[in-house]
mmCIF file of C-alpha atoms in Angstrom:
data_model
loop_
_atom_site.group_PDB
_atom_site.id
_atom_site.type_symbol
_atom_site.label_atom_id
_atom_site.label_comp_id
_atom_site.label_asym_id
_atom_site.label_seq_id
_atom_site.Cartn_x
_atom_site.Cartn_y
_atom_site.Cartn_z
ATOM 1 C CA MET A 156 11.455 10.142 -29.008
ATOM 2 C CA ASP A 157 11.034 9.305 -25.319
ATOM 3 C CA GLU A 158 11.679 5.743 -24.291
ATOM 4 C CA VAL A 159 8.917 3.621 -22.801
ATOM 5 C CA GLU A 160 9.682 2.702 -19.187
ATOM 6 C CA VAL A 161 7.847 -0.231 -17.649
ATOM 7 C CA VAL A 162 7.146 0.947 -14.100
ATOM 8 C CA VAL A 163 5.300 -2.185 -13.013
ATOM 9 C CA ALA A 164 3.657 -4.998 -14.923
ATOM 10 C CA HIS A 165 1.923 -8.252 -14.059
ATOM 11 C CA SER A 166 -1.050 -10.255 -15.285
ATOM 12 C CA GLU A 167 -3.651 -7.943 -13.694
ATOM 13 C CA ARG A 168 -2.392 -4.513 -14.843
ATOM 14 C CA ALA A 169 0.588 -2.511 -15.988
ATOM 15 C CA THR A 170 1.932 1.015 -15.675
ATOM 16 C CA LEU A 171 4.182 2.567 -18.321
ATOM 17 C CA ARG A 172 5.962 5.919 -18.367
ATOM 18 C CA VAL A 173 6.573 7.885 -21.546
ATOM 19 C CA GLY A 174 8.254 11.206 -20.795
ATOM 20 C CA ASP A 175 6.044 13.060 -18.331
ATOM 21 C CA VAL A 176 3.020 10.823 -18.887
ATOM 22 C CA PHE A 177 2.097 7.648 -17.030
ATOM 23 C CA LEU A 178 -0.141 5.156 -18.833
ATOM 24 C CA LYS A 179 -2.050 2.772 -16.590
ATOM 25 C CA VAL A 180 -3.504 -0.275 -18.339
ATOM 26 C CA ASP A 181 -6.197 -2.135 -16.411
ATOM 27 C CA VAL A 182 -8.883 -4.342 -17.933
ATOM 28 C CA ASP A 183 -10.889 -4.178 -14.693
ATOM 29 C CA GLN A 184 -12.980 -1.084 -15.401
ATOM 30 C CA ALA A 185 -14.595 -1.114 -11.955
ATOM 31 C CA ARG A 186 -11.126 -0.795 -10.427
ATOM 32 C CA MET A 187 -10.272 2.069 -12.755
ATOM 33 C CA ASP A 188 -13.594 3.759 -11.951
ATOM 34 C CA ALA A 189 -12.733 3.505 -8.262
ATOM 35 C CA GLU A 190 -9.319 5.065 -8.858
ATOM 36 C CA VAL A 191 -10.698 8.035 -10.800
ATOM 37 C CA GLU A 192 -13.437 8.604 -8.238
ATOM 38 C CA ALA A 193 -11.012 8.431 -5.306
ATOM 39 C CA MET A 194 -8.631 10.934 -6.882
ATOM 40 C CA SER A 195 -11.506 13.351 -7.404
ATOM 41 C CA LEU A 196 -12.512 13.107 -3.733
ATOM 42 C CA ALA A 197 -9.144 12.925 -1.981
ATOM 43 C CA PRO A 198 -8.149 16.156 -0.150
ATOM 44 C CA VAL A 199 -4.452 15.591 -0.952
ATOM 45 C CA PRO A 200 -2.476 16.215 -4.165
ATOM 46 C CA THR A 201 -3.061 13.575 -6.848
ATOM 47 C CA PRO A 202 -1.884 13.241 -10.470
ATOM 48 C CA GLU A 203 -3.705 15.233 -13.150
ATOM 49 C CA ILE A 204 -5.875 12.988 -15.335
ATOM 50 C CA LEU A 205 -4.933 13.786 -18.946
ATOM 51 C CA TRP A 206 -7.358 11.417 -20.638
ATOM 52 C CA ARG A 207 -9.079 8.075 -20.268
ATOM 53 C CA ARG A 208 -9.849 5.581 -22.997
ATOM 54 C CA ALA A 209 -10.527 2.109 -21.651
ATOM 55 C CA PRO A 210 -8.482 0.192 -20.714
ATOM 56 C CA VAL A 211 -5.925 3.041 -20.454
ATOM 57 C CA LEU A 212 -5.748 5.951 -18.009
ATOM 58 C CA ALA A 213 -3.200 8.701 -18.780
ATOM 59 C CA LEU A 214 -1.818 10.668 -15.834
ATOM 60 C CA ALA A 215 0.641 13.542 -15.637
ATOM 61 C CA ALA A 216 3.873 12.866 -13.763
ATOM 62 C CA LEU A 217 4.183 14.386 -10.308
ATOM 63 C CA PRO A 218 7.030 16.716 -9.333
ATOM 64 C CA GLY A 219 9.624 15.487 -6.874
ATOM 65 C CA THR A 220 10.667 11.946 -5.989
ATOM 66 C CA THR A 221 9.275 9.124 -3.901
ATOM 67 C CA LEU A 222 10.250 8.680 -0.276
ATOM 68 C CA GLY A 223 11.965 5.437 -1.176
ATOM 69 C CA ARG A 224 10.941 1.858 -1.792
ATOM 70 C CA LEU A 225 10.483 -1.355 0.108
ATOM 71 C CA GLY A 226 13.827 -3.109 0.400
ATOM 72 C CA GLY A 227 15.781 0.075 -0.334
ATOM 73 C CA PRO A 228 16.979 3.086 1.623
ATOM 74 C CA SER A 229 14.699 5.986 2.391
ATOM 75 C CA THR A 230 15.477 9.094 0.371
ATOM 76 C CA GLY A 231 13.318 11.372 2.508
ATOM 77 C CA SER A 232 14.220 13.404 5.582
ATOM 78 C CA PRO A 233 12.424 12.903 8.925
ATOM 79 C CA THR A 234 10.553 16.136 8.164
ATOM 80 C CA ALA A 235 9.392 14.727 4.831
ATOM 81 C CA TRP A 236 8.135 11.566 6.540
ATOM 82 C CA ALA A 237 6.275 13.722 9.064
ATOM 83 C CA ALA A 238 4.754 15.739 6.205
ATOM 84 C CA ALA A 239 3.565 12.475 4.672
ATOM 85 C CA GLY A 240 2.015 11.560 8.026
ATOM 86 C CA ALA A 241 0.146 14.884 8.057
ATOM 87 C CA ALA A 242 -1.125 14.262 4.511
ATOM 88 C CA ILE A 243 -2.343 10.797 5.502
ATOM 89 C CA ARG A 244 -4.186 12.279 8.475
ATOM 90 C CA LYS A 245 -5.870 14.797 6.153
ATOM 91 C CA LEU A 246 -7.024 11.923 3.955
ATOM 92 C CA HIS A 247 -8.289 9.876 6.884
ATOM 93 C CA ASP A 248 -10.259 12.840 8.262
ATOM 94 C CA ALA A 249 -12.007 13.506 4.932
ATOM 95 C CA PRO A 250 -15.685 12.615 4.297
ATOM 96 C CA LEU A 251 -16.097 8.911 3.654
ATOM 97 C CA PRO A 252 -16.337 7.692 0.052
ATOM 98 C CA ALA A 253 -19.233 5.464 -0.896
ATOM 99 C CA ARG A 254 -17.108 2.437 -1.766
ATOM 100 C CA PRO A 255 -15.403 0.048 0.649
ATOM 101 C CA GLY A 256 -11.683 -0.196 -0.101
ATOM 102 C CA ARG A 257 -8.913 -2.757 0.224
ATOM 103 C CA ALA A 258 -8.419 -1.626 3.824
ATOM 104 C CA GLY A 259 -12.109 -2.174 4.532
ATOM 105 C CA ARG A 260 -12.398 -5.945 4.406
ATOM 106 C CA SER A 261 -14.405 -7.425 7.278
ATOM 107 C CA ILE A 262 -12.760 -9.140 10.227
ATOM 108 C CA ASP A 263 -14.362 -12.456 9.240
ATOM 109 C CA ALA A 264 -13.174 -12.192 5.631
ATOM 110 C CA LEU A 265 -9.646 -11.235 6.660
ATOM 111 C CA THR A 266 -9.444 -14.018 9.237
ATOM 112 C CA ALA A 267 -10.548 -16.625 6.723
ATOM 113 C CA GLU A 268 -8.131 -15.337 4.081
ATOM 114 C CA LEU A 269 -5.246 -15.164 6.546
ATOM 115 C CA ASP A 270 -5.793 -18.649 7.973
ATOM 116 C CA GLY A 271 -6.076 -20.133 4.506
ATOM 117 C CA GLU A 272 -2.927 -18.388 3.306
ATOM 118 C CA CYS A 273 -0.948 -19.436 6.381
ATOM 119 C CA GLU A 274 -1.912 -23.055 5.776
ATOM 120 C CA VAL A 275 -0.788 -22.886 2.137
ATOM 121 C CA LEU A 276 2.506 -21.178 3.036
ATOM 122 C CA VAL A 277 3.384 -23.993 5.431
ATOM 123 C CA THR A 278 1.972 -26.898 3.423
ATOM 124 C CA ASN A 279 3.797 -25.836 0.255
ATOM 125 C CA GLY A 280 7.035 -25.102 2.087
ATOM 126 C CA VAL A 281 7.063 -21.433 1.097
ATOM 127 C CA LEU A 282 7.900 -20.314 4.656
ATOM 128 C CA PRO A 283 8.938 -22.166 7.826
ATOM 129 C CA ALA A 284 6.076 -23.155 10.112
ATOM 130 C CA ASP A 285 7.498 -21.333 13.142
ATOM 131 C CA LEU A 286 7.798 -18.084 11.174
ATOM 132 C CA VAL A 287 4.205 -18.339 9.958
ATOM 133 C CA THR A 288 2.863 -19.317 13.389
ATOM 134 C CA ARG A 289 4.597 -16.448 15.185
ATOM 135 C CA ASN A 290 3.429 -13.838 12.683
ATOM 136 C CA ARG A 291 -0.106 -15.236 12.694
ATOM 137 C CA GLN A 292 -0.090 -14.622 16.449
ATOM 138 C CA VAL A 293 1.171 -11.054 15.968
ATOM 139 C CA ALA A 294 -1.394 -10.423 13.211
ATOM 140 C CA GLU A 295 -4.287 -11.228 15.551
ATOM 141 C CA ALA A 296 -4.127 -7.710 17.045
ATOM 142 C CA ALA A 297 -5.174 -6.208 13.684
ATOM 143 C CA LEU A 298 -8.364 -8.288 13.621
ATOM 144 C CA ARG A 299 -10.466 -5.959 15.760
ATOM 145 C CA PRO A 300 -13.333 -3.485 15.273
ATOM 146 C CA TRP A 301 -12.304 -0.174 13.684
ATOM 147 C CA THR A 302 -13.897 3.133 12.747
ATOM 148 C CA ALA A 303 -14.101 3.656 8.994
ATOM 149 C CA ALA A 304 -11.868 6.291 7.412
ATOM 150 C CA PHE A 305 -11.117 7.424 3.841
ATOM 151 C CA THR A 306 -8.206 5.096 3.086
ATOM 152 C CA HIS A 307 -5.828 4.781 0.147
ATOM 153 C CA GLY A 308 -5.623 0.998 0.469
ATOM 154 C CA ASP A 309 -2.168 0.544 -1.107
ATOM 155 C CA LEU A 310 -0.128 3.331 0.478
ATOM 156 C CA GLN A 311 3.367 2.046 -0.250
ATOM 157 C CA ILE A 312 6.157 4.614 0.142
ATOM 158 C CA ALA A 313 6.755 4.387 -3.609
ATOM 159 C CA HIS A 314 3.293 5.907 -4.059
ATOM 160 C CA VAL A 315 4.065 9.125 -2.140
ATOM 161 C CA PHE A 316 6.032 11.908 -3.851
ATOM 162 C CA VAL A 317 7.831 14.733 -2.077
ATOM 163 C CA ASP A 318 9.798 17.772 -3.191
ATOM 164 C CA GLY A 319 12.127 18.645 -0.363
ATOM 165 C CA ASP A 320 9.925 18.302 2.709
ATOM 166 C CA GLU A 321 6.610 18.926 0.938
ATOM 167 C CA VAL A 322 4.245 16.206 -0.290
ATOM 168 C CA THR A 323 3.574 16.844 -3.978
ATOM 169 C CA GLY A 324 1.234 13.963 -4.653
ATOM 170 C CA ILE A 325 0.017 10.432 -3.991
ATOM 171 C CA ILE A 326 -0.530 7.935 -6.803
ATOM 172 C CA ASP A 327 -2.262 4.569 -7.402
ATOM 173 C CA TRP A 328 -5.740 4.935 -5.882
ATOM 174 C CA SER A 329 -7.375 1.796 -7.281
ATOM 175 C CA GLU A 330 -7.721 0.188 -3.816
ATOM 176 C CA ALA A 331 -9.103 3.336 -2.120
ATOM 177 C CA GLY A 332 -12.329 3.513 -0.136
ATOM 178 C CA ARG A 333 -13.696 3.157 3.362
ATOM 179 C CA GLY A 334 -11.364 1.207 5.621
ATOM 180 C CA ASP A 335 -9.092 0.888 8.636
ATOM 181 C CA ALA A 336 -6.813 3.932 8.941
ATOM 182 C CA LEU A 337 -4.064 1.895 10.625
ATOM 183 C CA TYR A 338 -3.848 -0.346 7.548
ATOM 184 C CA ASP A 339 -2.657 2.693 5.567
ATOM 185 C CA LEU A 340 -0.127 3.690 8.225
ATOM 186 C CA ALA A 341 1.202 0.142 8.381
ATOM 187 C CA THR A 342 1.492 -0.170 4.610
ATOM 188 C CA PHE A 343 3.313 3.150 4.425
ATOM 189 C CA THR A 344 5.882 2.215 7.085
ATOM 190 C CA LEU A 345 6.291 -1.465 6.114
ATOM 191 C CA GLY A 346 10.017 -2.242 6.052
ATOM 192 C CA HIS A 347 10.864 1.251 7.312
ATOM 193 C CA GLU A 348 10.123 0.944 11.019
ATOM 194 C CA GLU A 349 12.842 3.502 11.703
ATOM 195 C CA HIS A 350 10.523 6.223 10.341
ATOM 196 C CA LEU A 351 7.369 5.171 12.198
ATOM 197 C CA ASP A 352 7.857 7.807 14.910
ATOM 198 C CA ASP A 353 8.327 10.534 12.268
ATOM 199 C CA VAL A 354 5.116 9.525 10.491
ATOM 200 C CA ILE A 355 3.135 9.405 13.732
ATOM 201 C CA ALA A 356 4.511 12.819 14.754
ATOM 202 C CA GLY A 357 3.033 14.293 11.566
ATOM 203 C CA TYR A 358 -0.131 12.211 11.744
ATOM 204 C CA GLY A 359 -0.928 13.202 15.312
ATOM 205 C CA GLY A 360 -3.329 11.654 17.771
ATOM 206 C CA ASP A 361 -3.269 8.447 19.758
ATOM 207 C CA VAL A 362 -2.150 5.631 17.464
ATOM 208 C CA ASP A 363 -1.959 1.979 18.556
ATOM 209 C CA LEU A 364 1.537 0.939 17.464
ATOM 210 C CA GLY A 365 0.800 -2.686 18.310
ATOM 211 C CA VAL A 366 -1.942 -2.749 15.689
ATOM 212 C CA ILE A 367 0.380 -1.208 13.106
ATOM 213 C CA ARG A 368 2.955 -3.937 13.799
ATOM 214 C CA ALA A 369 0.188 -6.519 13.557
ATOM 215 C CA TRP A 370 -0.735 -5.183 10.130
ATOM 216 C CA TRP A 371 2.914 -5.515 9.057
ATOM 217 C CA SER A 372 2.709 -9.239 9.804
ATOM 218 C CA LEU A 373 -0.777 -9.683 8.367
ATOM 219 C CA ARG A 374 -0.088 -7.847 5.118
ATOM 220 C CA SER A 375 3.223 -9.648 4.606
ATOM 221 C CA LEU A 376 1.715 -13.088 5.183
ATOM 222 C CA LEU A 377 -1.033 -12.385 2.662
ATOM 223 C CA VAL A 378 1.214 -11.152 -0.157
ATOM 224 C CA VAL A 379 4.335 -13.374 -0.053
ATOM 225 C CA ARG A 380 2.911 -16.066 -2.337
ATOM 226 C CA TRP A 381 1.194 -13.589 -4.695
ATOM 227 C CA LEU A 382 4.400 -11.595 -5.120
ATOM 228 C CA SER A 383 6.425 -14.738 -5.837
ATOM 229 C CA GLU A 384 3.909 -15.861 -8.461
ATOM 230 C CA HIS A 385 3.843 -12.467 -10.213
ATOM 231 C CA GLY A 386 7.544 -11.846 -10.754
ATOM 232 C CA PHE A 387 8.391 -9.990 -7.525
ATOM 233 C CA ASP A 388 10.792 -11.093 -4.793
ATOM 234 C CA PRO A 389 9.449 -10.908 -1.233
ATOM 235 C CA PHE A 390 12.645 -12.661 -0.072
ATOM 236 C CA ALA A 391 14.860 -9.743 -1.145
ATOM 237 C CA PRO A 392 16.657 -7.932 1.715
ATOM 238 C CA GLY A 393 14.339 -5.583 3.589
ATOM 239 C CA CYS A 394 11.190 -6.919 1.947
ATOM 240 C CA GLU A 395 8.201 -8.886 3.236
ATOM 241 C CA VAL A 396 9.980 -12.010 4.457
ATOM 242 C CA ASP A 397 12.506 -9.914 6.373
ATOM 243 C CA VAL A 398 9.565 -8.024 7.911
ATOM 244 C CA LEU A 399 8.175 -11.365 9.088
ATOM 245 C CA ARG A 400 11.559 -12.449 10.448
ATOM 246 C CA SER A 401 11.834 -9.228 12.450
ATOM 247 C CA ARG A 402 8.842 -10.330 14.537
ATOM 248 C CA MET A 403 10.615 -13.480 15.765
#
């Protein structure tokens, strides 16, 4: 019998792997609806849906391996990173989905959330005030008008699979919807700045690198406390706190 591997688990949802099947458990049915809808619309490879019985979604495993993980080395070649950039461009150029996604929060909502989180980080002693202040300044460049694109919304490198230099699939679409394309590019390259040029080469077009760096700061500031409270370690080498320190 295959063993059950816990891929990720916290109070909101969990993903298990049994052999070649991934079981996603999520009590938020609206979020699961959004994931299924996004996978059906996305013009890039996605996992095959085997069955769905609330609160569980069963997906077939993708061939290949991920490009790496935050805080770890990249396992992909520059060509593979460029291929991922091309796949992201294809997604961003697709017809817009009906739903707003995680990358589609308004400037006012993001500003309020960011300012509140920065205050808590300093008041509770989670991060030094100078580190928070500097990254809040950097993050300001991301708070600007943007043209909506079809975004993944949680495009971590661990969510992109490649076989050699070919993208075989992208997983975890629960945050997908209309949003800022540069949010996806920033999430994908977070902690792996050395591959930003490769990704942009595949993505093509005129990309504002300053906004991508701003999103690195903004995203990291917003998730440090949540990660710490849900069993993850943003202070691990190469992870979110190191990303913030790199802006000093």
